[in-house]
Tab-separated table of C-alpha atoms in Angstrom:
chain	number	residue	atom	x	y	z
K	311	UNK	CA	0.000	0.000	0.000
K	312	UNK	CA	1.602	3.754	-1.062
K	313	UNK	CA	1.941	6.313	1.738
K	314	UNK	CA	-0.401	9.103	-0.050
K	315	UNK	CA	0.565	11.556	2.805
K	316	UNK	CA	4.110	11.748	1.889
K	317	UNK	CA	5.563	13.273	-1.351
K	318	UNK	CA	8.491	13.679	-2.791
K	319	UNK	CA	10.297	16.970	-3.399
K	320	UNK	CA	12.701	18.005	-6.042
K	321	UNK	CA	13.386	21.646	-5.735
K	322	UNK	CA	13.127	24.524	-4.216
K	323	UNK	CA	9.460	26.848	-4.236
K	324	UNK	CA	9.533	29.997	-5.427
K	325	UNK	CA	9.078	31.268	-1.869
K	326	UNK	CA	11.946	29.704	-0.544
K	327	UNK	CA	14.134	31.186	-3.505
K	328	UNK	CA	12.598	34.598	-3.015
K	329	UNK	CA	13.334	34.676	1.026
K	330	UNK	CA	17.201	33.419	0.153
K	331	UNK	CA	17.564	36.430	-2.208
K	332	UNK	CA	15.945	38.830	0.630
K	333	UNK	CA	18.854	37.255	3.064
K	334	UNK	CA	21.910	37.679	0.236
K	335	UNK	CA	20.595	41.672	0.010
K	336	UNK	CA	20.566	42.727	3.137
K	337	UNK	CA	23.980	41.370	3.838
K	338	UNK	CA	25.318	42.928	1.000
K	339	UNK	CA	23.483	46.053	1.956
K	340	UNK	CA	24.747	45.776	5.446
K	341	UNK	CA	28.757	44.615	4.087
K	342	UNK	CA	29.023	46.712	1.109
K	343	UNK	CA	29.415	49.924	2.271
K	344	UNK	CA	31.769	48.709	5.302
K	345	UNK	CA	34.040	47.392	2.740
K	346	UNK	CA	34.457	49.772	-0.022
K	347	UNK	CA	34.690	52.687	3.014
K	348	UNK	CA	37.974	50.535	3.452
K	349	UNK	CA	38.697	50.802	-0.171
K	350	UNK	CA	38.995	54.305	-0.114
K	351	UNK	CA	41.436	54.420	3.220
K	352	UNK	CA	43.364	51.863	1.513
K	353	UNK	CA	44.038	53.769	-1.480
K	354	UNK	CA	45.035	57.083	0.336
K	355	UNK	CA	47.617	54.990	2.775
K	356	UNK	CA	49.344	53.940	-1.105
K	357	UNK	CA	49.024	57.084	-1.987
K	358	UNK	CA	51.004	58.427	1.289
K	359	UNK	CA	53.327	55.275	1.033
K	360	UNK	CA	54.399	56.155	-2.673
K	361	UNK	CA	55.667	59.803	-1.694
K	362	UNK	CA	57.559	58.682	1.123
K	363	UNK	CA	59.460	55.661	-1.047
K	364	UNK	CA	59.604	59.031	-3.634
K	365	UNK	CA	61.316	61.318	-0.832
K	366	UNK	CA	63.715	58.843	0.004
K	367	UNK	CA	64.484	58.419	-3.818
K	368	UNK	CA	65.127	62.245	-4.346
K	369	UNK	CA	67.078	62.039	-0.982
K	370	UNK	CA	69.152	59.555	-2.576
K	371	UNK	CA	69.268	61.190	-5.704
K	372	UNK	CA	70.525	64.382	-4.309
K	373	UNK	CA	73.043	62.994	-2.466
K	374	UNK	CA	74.832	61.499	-5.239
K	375	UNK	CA	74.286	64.468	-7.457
K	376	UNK	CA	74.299	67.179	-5.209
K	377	UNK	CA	71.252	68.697	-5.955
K	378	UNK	CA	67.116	67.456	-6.428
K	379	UNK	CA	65.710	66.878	-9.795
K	380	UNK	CA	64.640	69.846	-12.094
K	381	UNK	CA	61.065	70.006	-12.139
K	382	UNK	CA	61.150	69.577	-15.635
K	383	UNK	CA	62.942	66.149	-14.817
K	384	UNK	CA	60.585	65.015	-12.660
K	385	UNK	CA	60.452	61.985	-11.047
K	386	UNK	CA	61.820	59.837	-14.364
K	387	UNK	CA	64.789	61.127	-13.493
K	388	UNK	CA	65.047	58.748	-10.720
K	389	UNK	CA	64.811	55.753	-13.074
K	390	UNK	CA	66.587	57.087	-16.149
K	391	UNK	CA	69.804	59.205	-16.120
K	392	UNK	CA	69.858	62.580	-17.736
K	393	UNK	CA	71.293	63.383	-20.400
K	394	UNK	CA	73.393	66.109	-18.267
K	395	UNK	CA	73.843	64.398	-15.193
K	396	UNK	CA	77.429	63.099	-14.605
K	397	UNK	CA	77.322	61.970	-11.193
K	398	UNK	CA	73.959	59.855	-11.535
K	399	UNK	CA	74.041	56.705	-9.887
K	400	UNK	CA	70.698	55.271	-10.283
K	401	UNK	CA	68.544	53.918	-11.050
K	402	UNK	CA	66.701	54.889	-7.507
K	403	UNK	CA	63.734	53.063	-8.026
K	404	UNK	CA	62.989	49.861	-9.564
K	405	UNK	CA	60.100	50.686	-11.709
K	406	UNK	CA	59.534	53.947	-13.472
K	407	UNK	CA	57.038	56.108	-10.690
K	408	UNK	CA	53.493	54.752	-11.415
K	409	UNK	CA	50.872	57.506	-11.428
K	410	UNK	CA	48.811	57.748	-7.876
K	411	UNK	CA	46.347	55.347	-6.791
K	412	UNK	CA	43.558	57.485	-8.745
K	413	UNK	CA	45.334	57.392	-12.275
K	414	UNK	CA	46.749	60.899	-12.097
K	415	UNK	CA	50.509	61.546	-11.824
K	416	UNK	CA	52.286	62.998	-8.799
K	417	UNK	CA	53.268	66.759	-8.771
K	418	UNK	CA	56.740	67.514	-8.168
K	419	UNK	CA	58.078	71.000	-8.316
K	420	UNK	CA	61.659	72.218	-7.030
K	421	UNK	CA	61.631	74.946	-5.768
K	422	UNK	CA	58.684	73.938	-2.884
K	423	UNK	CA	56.668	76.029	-1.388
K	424	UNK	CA	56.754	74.277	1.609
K	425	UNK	CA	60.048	72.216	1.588
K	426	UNK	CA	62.984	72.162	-0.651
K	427	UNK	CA	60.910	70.159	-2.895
K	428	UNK	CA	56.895	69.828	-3.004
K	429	UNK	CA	55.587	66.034	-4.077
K	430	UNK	CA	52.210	65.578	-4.019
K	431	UNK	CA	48.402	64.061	-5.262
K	432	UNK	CA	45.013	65.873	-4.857
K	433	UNK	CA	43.504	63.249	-4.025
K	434	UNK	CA	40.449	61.394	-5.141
K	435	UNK	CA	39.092	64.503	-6.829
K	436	UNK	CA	42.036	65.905	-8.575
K	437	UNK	CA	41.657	69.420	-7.169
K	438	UNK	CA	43.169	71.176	-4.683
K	439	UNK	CA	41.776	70.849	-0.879
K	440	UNK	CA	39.279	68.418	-0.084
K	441	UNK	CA	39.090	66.350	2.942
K	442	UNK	CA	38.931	62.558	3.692
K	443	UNK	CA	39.744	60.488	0.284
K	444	UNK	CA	39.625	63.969	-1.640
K	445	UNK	CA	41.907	65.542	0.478
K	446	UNK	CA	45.525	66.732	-0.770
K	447	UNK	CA	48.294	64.015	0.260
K	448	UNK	CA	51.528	65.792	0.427
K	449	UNK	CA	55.560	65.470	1.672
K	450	UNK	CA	54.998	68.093	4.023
């Protein structure tokens, strides 16, 4: 005699599929924004990192030449000799200096304004000022 009460399922309802979804959303919803807040943190502490391996590059730099880059020279001149520089000794860093964690190059300018040498990224934004991940991360 077949059990009639009892019957076999195969899947899933659509109920059960729909309260799963609800579940995955509201832990991304909850997650989401936690991480990529981290992102952004993550990106200025490169950014800060890369001007301070940069610093100690142009220290180096200057004390085998004697002086800092030109500004025109920029920072390539700390992977590739120039053409006028006799007492060059590099190269000072491995790889030529990528651009800052947002895709724009770093500024360099001798003289600084605030230093002997100004190195810097605006940020997030690409302007001047700015606070949290916009804000200006400078040498100084």
């Amino acid at each position: 005699m077949k059990n009639t009460f009892l019957k076999k399922t195969d899947g899933f309802t659509l109920l059960e599929l729909l309260v799963v979804i609800v579940i995955i959303g509201l832990l991304a919803g909850y997650v989401a924004p936690r991480y990529f807040s981290q992102v952004g943190k993550s990106e200025v502490k490169v950014a800060q990192a890369q001007i301070d391996a940069f610093g100690k590059a142009l220290d180096q730099y200057r004390l085998d030449t004697g002086h800092y880059p030109s500004t025109e020279q920029g920072l390539a001149a700390l992977t590739v000799r120039p053409s006028n520089e006799a007492k060059w000794d590099g190269p000072y860093l491995k790889k030529t200096a990528p651009d800052d964690p947002w895709g724009k190059p770093y500024i360099y300018r001798i003289p600084g304004e605030h230093g002997e040498y100004d190195l810097y990224s605006y940020g997030k934004d690409g302007q001047p000022g700015g606070s949290g991940e916009n804000a200006d991360i400078t040498n100084w």
